[in-house]
Coordinates of C-alpha atoms in Angstrom, one line a residue:
M132 CA 83.1 105.9 96.6
N133 CA 82.9 103.5 100.0
R134 CA 86.4 102.9 101.6
P135 CA 87.2 101.6 105.0
L136 CA 88.8 104.6 106.7
D137 CA 86.2 107.0 105.4
G138 CA 85.5 109.8 108.1
V139 CA 89.1 109.5 109.5
R140 CA 91.1 112.5 109.7
V141 CA 95.0 112.3 110.0
I142 CA 97.0 115.2 110.5
D143 CA 100.7 114.3 108.4
L144 CA 103.4 116.3 109.9
T145 CA 105.8 113.6 107.6
N146 CA 108.5 114.0 105.0
M147 CA 110.6 111.9 103.0
L148 CA 109.5 108.3 102.0
M149 CA 108.6 106.4 105.2
A150 CA 106.0 108.0 106.8
P151 CA 104.5 109.5 103.8
Y152 CA 104.3 106.4 102.5
T153 CA 102.1 105.3 105.8
T154 CA 100.0 108.2 105.3
Q155 CA 99.5 107.7 101.5
I156 CA 98.2 104.2 102.5
L157 CA 95.9 105.6 105.1
G158 CA 94.8 107.8 102.5
D159 CA 94.2 105.2 99.8
L160 CA 92.3 103.3 102.7
G161 CA 89.5 106.5 102.9
A162 CA 91.2 108.7 105.6
D163 CA 91.3 112.7 105.0
V164 CA 94.9 113.0 105.0
I165 CA 96.2 116.7 105.6
K166 CA 99.9 116.9 104.7
V167 CA 101.4 120.2 106.9
E168 CA 104.3 121.2 104.8
P169 CA 106.9 123.9 105.7
P170 CA 107.2 126.9 103.2
E171 CA 110.0 125.1 101.6
G172 CA 108.0 121.8 101.1
D173 CA 108.9 118.4 101.5
P174 CA 112.4 117.6 100.5
I175 CA 111.3 114.8 98.5
R176 CA 109.6 116.5 96.1
K177 CA 112.8 117.7 94.3
I178 CA 114.4 114.5 93.7
G179 CA 114.2 113.1 90.3
P180 CA 113.0 114.4 86.8
H181 CA 109.9 116.6 86.6
R182 CA 107.4 119.0 84.8
S183 CA 106.5 121.2 87.4
E184 CA 109.0 122.5 90.1
G185 CA 108.5 120.1 93.2
M186 CA 106.5 117.5 91.8
G187 CA 109.4 114.7 91.4
P188 CA 108.3 111.2 90.8
I189 CA 109.1 109.8 94.3
F190 CA 106.9 112.4 95.6
L191 CA 104.2 111.6 93.3
N192 CA 104.3 108.2 94.1
T193 CA 104.2 108.5 98.0
N194 CA 101.7 111.5 98.1
R195 CA 98.3 110.6 96.3
S196 CA 95.3 110.7 98.6
K197 CA 96.4 113.9 100.4
R198 CA 95.5 117.4 100.6
S199 CA 98.6 120.2 101.1
V200 CA 98.5 122.8 103.8
V201 CA 101.7 124.9 104.1
L202 CA 102.4 126.1 107.6
D203 CA 105.3 127.5 109.4
L204 CA 105.1 125.9 112.6
K205 CA 107.6 128.5 114.4
T206 CA 105.0 131.2 114.1
D207 CA 102.2 132.0 115.8
D208 CA 99.6 131.7 113.3
G209 CA 101.3 128.5 111.8
H210 CA 101.2 126.7 115.3
A211 CA 97.6 128.0 116.1
A212 CA 96.2 126.7 112.7
V213 CA 97.9 123.0 113.2
M214 CA 96.6 123.1 117.0
E215 CA 93.1 123.8 115.3
L216 CA 93.6 121.0 113.1
I217 CA 94.5 118.7 115.7
R218 CA 91.4 119.5 117.9
N219 CA 89.3 118.1 114.8
A220 CA 91.7 115.0 114.1
D221 CA 91.8 111.3 114.9
V222 CA 95.4 110.8 114.4
L223 CA 98.6 112.8 114.3
I224 CA 101.6 111.3 112.3
Y225 CA 105.1 112.7 112.7
N226 CA 108.7 111.3 111.7
R227 CA 110.8 114.0 113.4
R228 CA 112.7 113.4 116.6
P229 CA 110.1 113.5 119.6
Q230 CA 112.5 116.2 120.8
V231 CA 112.0 118.2 117.5
M232 CA 108.3 118.0 118.2
E233 CA 108.5 119.3 122.1
R234 CA 110.7 122.2 120.6
L235 CA 107.8 123.0 118.2
G236 CA 105.2 122.9 121.0
L237 CA 103.7 119.7 119.7
S238 CA 104.6 117.2 122.5
Y239 CA 102.2 114.4 123.4
E240 CA 101.3 116.2 126.5
T241 CA 100.3 119.6 124.6
V242 CA 98.7 117.5 121.9
R243 CA 96.4 115.2 124.3
A244 CA 95.7 118.2 126.3
A245 CA 94.0 119.7 123.0
N246 CA 92.4 116.6 122.0
P247 CA 92.5 113.6 124.5
R248 CA 90.8 110.8 121.9
I249 CA 93.8 111.5 119.4
I250 CA 96.5 108.7 118.3
Y251 CA 99.9 110.5 118.4
S252 CA 102.0 108.5 116.4
G253 CA 106.1 108.9 115.9
I254 CA 107.8 107.1 113.5
F255 CA 111.4 107.5 114.1
G256 CA 114.9 106.1 114.4
Y257 CA 115.1 104.6 117.9
G258 CA 113.2 103.8 121.2
Q259 CA 113.0 106.7 123.3
N260 CA 114.3 104.5 126.4
G261 CA 117.5 103.5 124.9
R262 CA 121.1 105.3 124.5
Y263 CA 120.4 106.0 120.6
A264 CA 116.9 107.9 121.4
A265 CA 118.4 111.3 120.2
K266 CA 120.1 110.2 117.0
P267 CA 119.2 111.1 113.6
A268 CA 118.1 108.2 111.6
F269 CA 117.7 107.0 107.8
D270 CA 117.2 103.7 105.7
D271 CA 120.7 103.1 104.9
L272 CA 121.9 103.6 108.8
I273 CA 119.0 101.4 110.0
Q274 CA 120.1 98.6 107.2
G275 CA 123.7 98.8 108.6
A276 CA 122.8 98.9 112.2
A277 CA 120.4 96.1 111.8
G278 CA 122.7 93.9 110.3
V279 CA 121.5 94.0 106.3
P280 CA 124.9 94.7 104.4
S281 CA 126.8 92.4 106.8
L282 CA 124.1 89.6 105.7
A283 CA 124.7 90.7 102.3
Q284 CA 128.1 89.8 102.5
M285 CA 128.2 86.7 104.4
A286 CA 125.8 85.7 101.6
G287 CA 128.6 86.3 99.0
A288 CA 128.9 89.9 98.4
R289 CA 132.3 91.3 97.7
V290 CA 131.7 94.0 100.7
P291 CA 129.0 94.8 102.9
T292 CA 125.8 96.2 100.7
Y293 CA 123.0 97.9 101.2
S294 CA 119.4 96.6 99.8
P295 CA 118.9 98.7 96.5
V296 CA 115.3 98.6 97.8
A297 CA 114.3 101.2 100.6
V298 CA 113.4 98.1 102.6
V299 CA 113.5 99.9 105.9
D300 CA 111.5 102.8 104.9
R301 CA 108.9 100.3 102.9
G302 CA 108.9 98.0 105.7
V303 CA 108.5 100.2 109.0
G304 CA 105.9 102.4 106.9
L305 CA 103.7 99.1 106.4
W306 CA 104.4 98.2 109.8
A307 CA 103.1 101.7 111.1
V308 CA 99.9 101.4 109.3
G309 CA 99.0 98.1 111.1
Q310 CA 99.9 99.7 114.4
I311 CA 97.7 102.9 113.7
N312 CA 94.7 100.6 112.3
A313 CA 94.8 98.7 115.3
A314 CA 94.9 101.8 117.5
L315 CA 91.8 103.6 115.5
F316 CA 90.0 100.2 116.6
H317 CA 90.8 100.7 120.1
Q318 CA 89.9 104.2 119.8
L319 CA 86.5 103.1 118.1
R320 CA 85.7 101.1 121.1
T321 CA 86.8 103.0 124.0
G322 CA 86.9 106.7 122.6
K323 CA 90.5 106.7 123.9
G324 CA 93.6 107.6 122.4
Q325 CA 96.9 107.0 123.0
R326 CA 100.4 107.7 122.2
I327 CA 102.5 105.2 119.7
D328 CA 106.2 105.4 119.3
I329 CA 107.3 103.3 116.3
P330 CA 111.4 103.3 116.0
M331 CA 113.1 102.2 112.9
F332 CA 115.7 100.3 114.7
E333 CA 113.9 97.9 116.9
M334 CA 111.5 97.2 113.9
M335 CA 114.2 96.2 111.7
A336 CA 116.0 94.0 114.4
S337 CA 112.7 92.2 114.7
F338 CA 112.4 91.7 110.8
V339 CA 116.1 90.6 110.8
L340 CA 116.2 88.0 113.5
G341 CA 113.0 86.6 112.6
E342 CA 115.0 84.2 110.8
H343 CA 118.9 85.1 111.7
F344 CA 118.6 84.9 115.1
Y345 CA 118.6 81.0 114.4
G346 CA 120.7 78.9 117.0
R347 CA 121.0 81.8 119.3
T348 CA 117.3 81.8 119.9
F349 CA 118.0 79.0 122.6
E350 CA 119.8 79.6 126.0
P351 CA 122.5 78.1 126.0
C352 CA 122.6 78.7 122.2
Q353 CA 122.4 75.6 119.9
S354 CA 124.5 76.9 117.2
G355 CA 125.3 80.6 115.4
S356 CA 123.1 83.4 114.3
G357 CA 122.3 83.4 110.5
Y358 CA 119.6 81.0 108.8
P359 CA 121.9 78.8 106.4
R360 CA 119.7 78.6 103.4
L361 CA 119.3 82.6 103.0
L362 CA 123.1 83.0 103.5
S363 CA 123.9 80.5 101.2
S364 CA 126.1 82.2 98.0
D365 CA 124.5 80.4 95.5
R366 CA 121.0 81.4 96.8
R367 CA 120.3 83.8 94.0
P368 CA 118.9 84.0 90.4
Y369 CA 120.6 81.3 88.3
Q370 CA 122.0 81.9 85.0
T371 CA 120.5 79.6 82.3
K372 CA 121.5 78.9 78.7
D373 CA 120.3 82.3 77.8
D374 CA 119.1 84.4 80.6
Y375 CA 118.4 83.8 84.3
I376 CA 115.8 82.1 86.5
C377 CA 114.3 82.1 90.0
V378 CA 113.4 79.1 91.1
M379 CA 112.4 77.6 94.6
I380 CA 112.7 73.9 95.1
Y381 CA 111.6 73.7 99.1
T382 CA 109.3 71.2 100.4
D383 CA 109.9 67.1 100.2
R384 CA 107.0 67.3 97.4
H385 CA 109.1 70.1 95.5
W386 CA 112.2 67.7 95.4
Q387 CA 110.1 64.8 94.7
A388 CA 108.6 66.3 91.4
W389 CA 112.1 67.9 90.4
F390 CA 114.0 64.4 90.3
N391 CA 111.0 63.0 88.6
A392 CA 111.1 65.5 85.9
L393 CA 114.9 64.8 85.3
N394 CA 114.1 61.0 85.3
T395 CA 116.2 60.3 88.3
P396 CA 113.9 59.7 91.2
E397 CA 116.3 57.2 92.8
V398 CA 118.5 60.3 94.1
L399 CA 116.0 61.2 96.8
E400 CA 116.5 57.4 98.1
N401 CA 120.6 57.2 97.6
D402 CA 121.4 60.9 98.6
P403 CA 121.1 61.5 102.3
R404 CA 120.9 65.3 101.8
F405 CA 117.9 65.0 100.9
A406 CA 116.1 63.1 103.0
S407 CA 114.3 65.8 104.6
I408 CA 114.1 69.8 105.1
A409 CA 116.6 69.7 107.9
T410 CA 119.2 67.6 106.0
R411 CA 118.7 69.9 102.9
T412 CA 119.1 72.9 105.0
E413 CA 122.6 71.9 106.5
N414 CA 123.9 70.9 103.0
I415 CA 122.1 73.7 101.4
D416 CA 125.7 75.1 99.8
S417 CA 126.3 72.1 98.0
I418 CA 122.8 71.4 96.9
Y419 CA 122.6 75.1 95.3
A420 CA 125.6 74.7 93.8
E421 CA 124.5 71.7 91.8
L422 CA 121.6 73.0 90.9
A423 CA 123.2 76.0 89.5
E424 CA 125.5 74.1 87.4
L425 CA 122.5 72.2 85.8
L426 CA 120.2 75.2 85.0
L427 CA 123.2 76.3 82.8
T428 CA 122.0 73.3 80.7
R429 CA 118.8 74.9 79.1
T430 CA 116.8 78.3 78.2
T431 CA 115.0 80.0 80.7
A432 CA 111.9 79.3 78.6
E433 CA 112.6 75.3 78.7
W434 CA 113.2 75.4 82.3
L435 CA 110.0 77.5 83.2
E436 CA 108.1 74.9 81.2
L437 CA 109.2 72.1 82.7
F438 CA 108.7 74.0 86.4
E439 CA 105.2 74.6 85.3
K440 CA 104.2 71.3 84.4
A441 CA 105.9 69.8 87.7
D442 CA 104.3 72.7 89.9
I443 CA 107.6 73.7 91.2
P444 CA 107.6 77.6 92.0
A445 CA 109.7 79.5 89.4
M446 CA 109.4 82.8 88.0
P447 CA 111.9 84.8 85.4
V448 CA 114.0 87.7 87.0
N449 CA 112.6 91.3 85.9
S450 CA 114.5 94.6 85.6
P451 CA 112.6 97.7 86.6
D452 CA 111.7 98.1 83.2
T453 CA 110.5 94.5 82.2
L454 CA 108.4 94.6 85.8
I455 CA 106.4 97.6 84.3
D456 CA 105.9 95.7 81.5
D457 CA 104.9 92.6 83.0
P458 CA 102.0 90.7 81.6
H459 CA 100.3 89.6 84.7
L460 CA 100.4 92.9 85.8
K461 CA 98.7 94.4 82.9
D462 CA 96.1 91.6 83.2
V463 CA 95.1 92.7 86.7
G464 CA 95.1 96.4 85.8
F465 CA 97.9 97.2 88.3
F466 CA 99.0 100.2 86.2
I467 CA 96.6 103.2 85.6
Q468 CA 97.3 106.0 83.3
V469 CA 95.8 109.3 84.9
T470 CA 96.0 113.1 83.9
H471 CA 97.2 114.8 86.9
P472 CA 95.8 118.4 86.9
S473 CA 99.2 120.0 86.7
E474 CA 101.8 117.1 85.6
G475 CA 99.6 115.8 82.7
K476 CA 99.7 112.2 81.7
L477 CA 101.2 109.9 84.2
W478 CA 101.1 106.1 84.9
D479 CA 100.1 105.2 88.7
M480 CA 99.8 102.1 90.6
A481 CA 96.4 100.8 91.8
V482 CA 96.2 99.8 95.7
P483 CA 97.4 95.9 95.8
A484 CA 94.7 94.4 97.4
D485 CA 91.0 93.3 96.2
W486 CA 88.3 94.1 98.3
S487 CA 84.6 92.8 97.8
E488 CA 82.9 95.5 99.4
T489 CA 84.9 98.8 100.4
Q490 CA 87.8 98.8 97.9
P491 CA 90.5 101.2 98.7
A492 CA 91.7 103.7 96.2
P493 CA 93.3 106.9 95.5
D494 CA 91.1 109.7 95.6
K495 CA 93.5 112.7 94.9
Y496 CA 96.6 113.2 93.0
A497 CA 99.5 114.3 94.8
P498 CA 99.2 118.1 95.4
L499 CA 101.0 120.9 94.6
L500 CA 102.7 122.7 97.7
G501 CA 100.0 124.3 99.6
Q502 CA 97.3 123.4 96.7
H503 CA 94.7 123.3 100.1
S504 CA 96.3 125.9 102.2
K505 CA 93.5 128.4 102.1
E506 CA 90.7 125.5 101.7
I507 CA 92.0 123.8 104.7
L508 CA 92.5 127.0 106.8
R509 CA 89.1 128.6 106.1
E510 CA 87.7 124.8 107.5
I511 CA 89.2 125.4 110.5
G512 CA 87.4 129.0 111.0
F513 CA 90.5 131.3 109.6
D514 CA 88.8 134.3 107.5
D515 CA 90.4 135.3 104.4
T516 CA 91.7 138.7 106.0
R517 CA 93.7 136.3 108.5
I518 CA 94.8 133.9 105.9
E519 CA 96.1 136.8 103.8
K520 CA 98.2 137.9 106.8
M521 CA 99.6 134.9 107.0
M522 CA 100.4 134.4 103.6
Q523 CA 102.2 138.1 103.8
A524 CA 104.1 136.9 107.1
G525 CA 105.0 133.9 105.5
A526 CA 103.3 131.6 107.6
T527 CA 101.3 129.8 104.8
S528 CA 101.7 130.0 100.9
A529 CA 99.4 128.6 98.2
P530 CA 100.4 128.2 94.5
A531 CA 99.7 130.8 92.3
N532 CA 96.9 129.4 90.4

């Protein structure tokens, strides 16, 4: 298998969802990702149904393409082992607060002294030059701080509401992949490493305000914040005669095709709300409310047929269960049944990108806690006697079988 990040070694000092998602993507791209876990393991191992202890579904879906080594970083041997791993690595990624890394003896200055070319990337709550620098952070907290629940209420929710998708963890995790790959390109050209701080709050502020800065982009402001189309209470899946449908009648061509399909082309000439994308945005609430009423008159299948003929973007509304059974995902081979060495038959998801030459793909199943401890410690020169002493002292561990 020839993959784009073959030969890159990543030391993964991360847990939970956000940063392990980053390192899984890097592993799928070909990096040798060494997941360093404390003796109790990544807490997300314990969430959800499981066949084996510590192998829950969220862990399985966020930690493939990695090897697991258990190291108690508060012990001398555990710290010595991680420093030896660092000396031979290209990237170190962590999602503890920087203050914790310093207490563990793994500050940027310490790590850089051991390996000047390393990319030292922290993914944590807040930029280190601001008043929130030392605060802990989770997806829900950053959603709230970035205004996501308030936007949901402005758009019609009864109360401020979190997104039911871990939008911060996934979004920041993806953002981190791009930053780290750019740093790897710089490292390749110059031989130099660097520190990269990736703060969740600032990333989500830019994510949210890209649309919702709106009139406050200007000084003095031209209007309030908030993009009206995204905040319309009628921007939602629409009820039909028998179900729901998503439709996006957006461009001038879409609206022309829509009224032609309804045999009412004169509306575009007679109703000034439809004169341009600007006037439609100004009148979006009334336009969407009328659309919602009209879509009640036919079934979802009937509307989908009309929209497809008119080349207007539309899709049915999936639930998680119907998404898993989606025919297009079956067509493209998105779901793959695999046989995990300890968990038996599982469903996995393919890398959602199609490369012509160096196709990314998982090369390892999500590991048992400490599955590769002995293998990795031997690679850095620890002999079996030292490894056994570490195991007896609780500085490392490995599964019985």
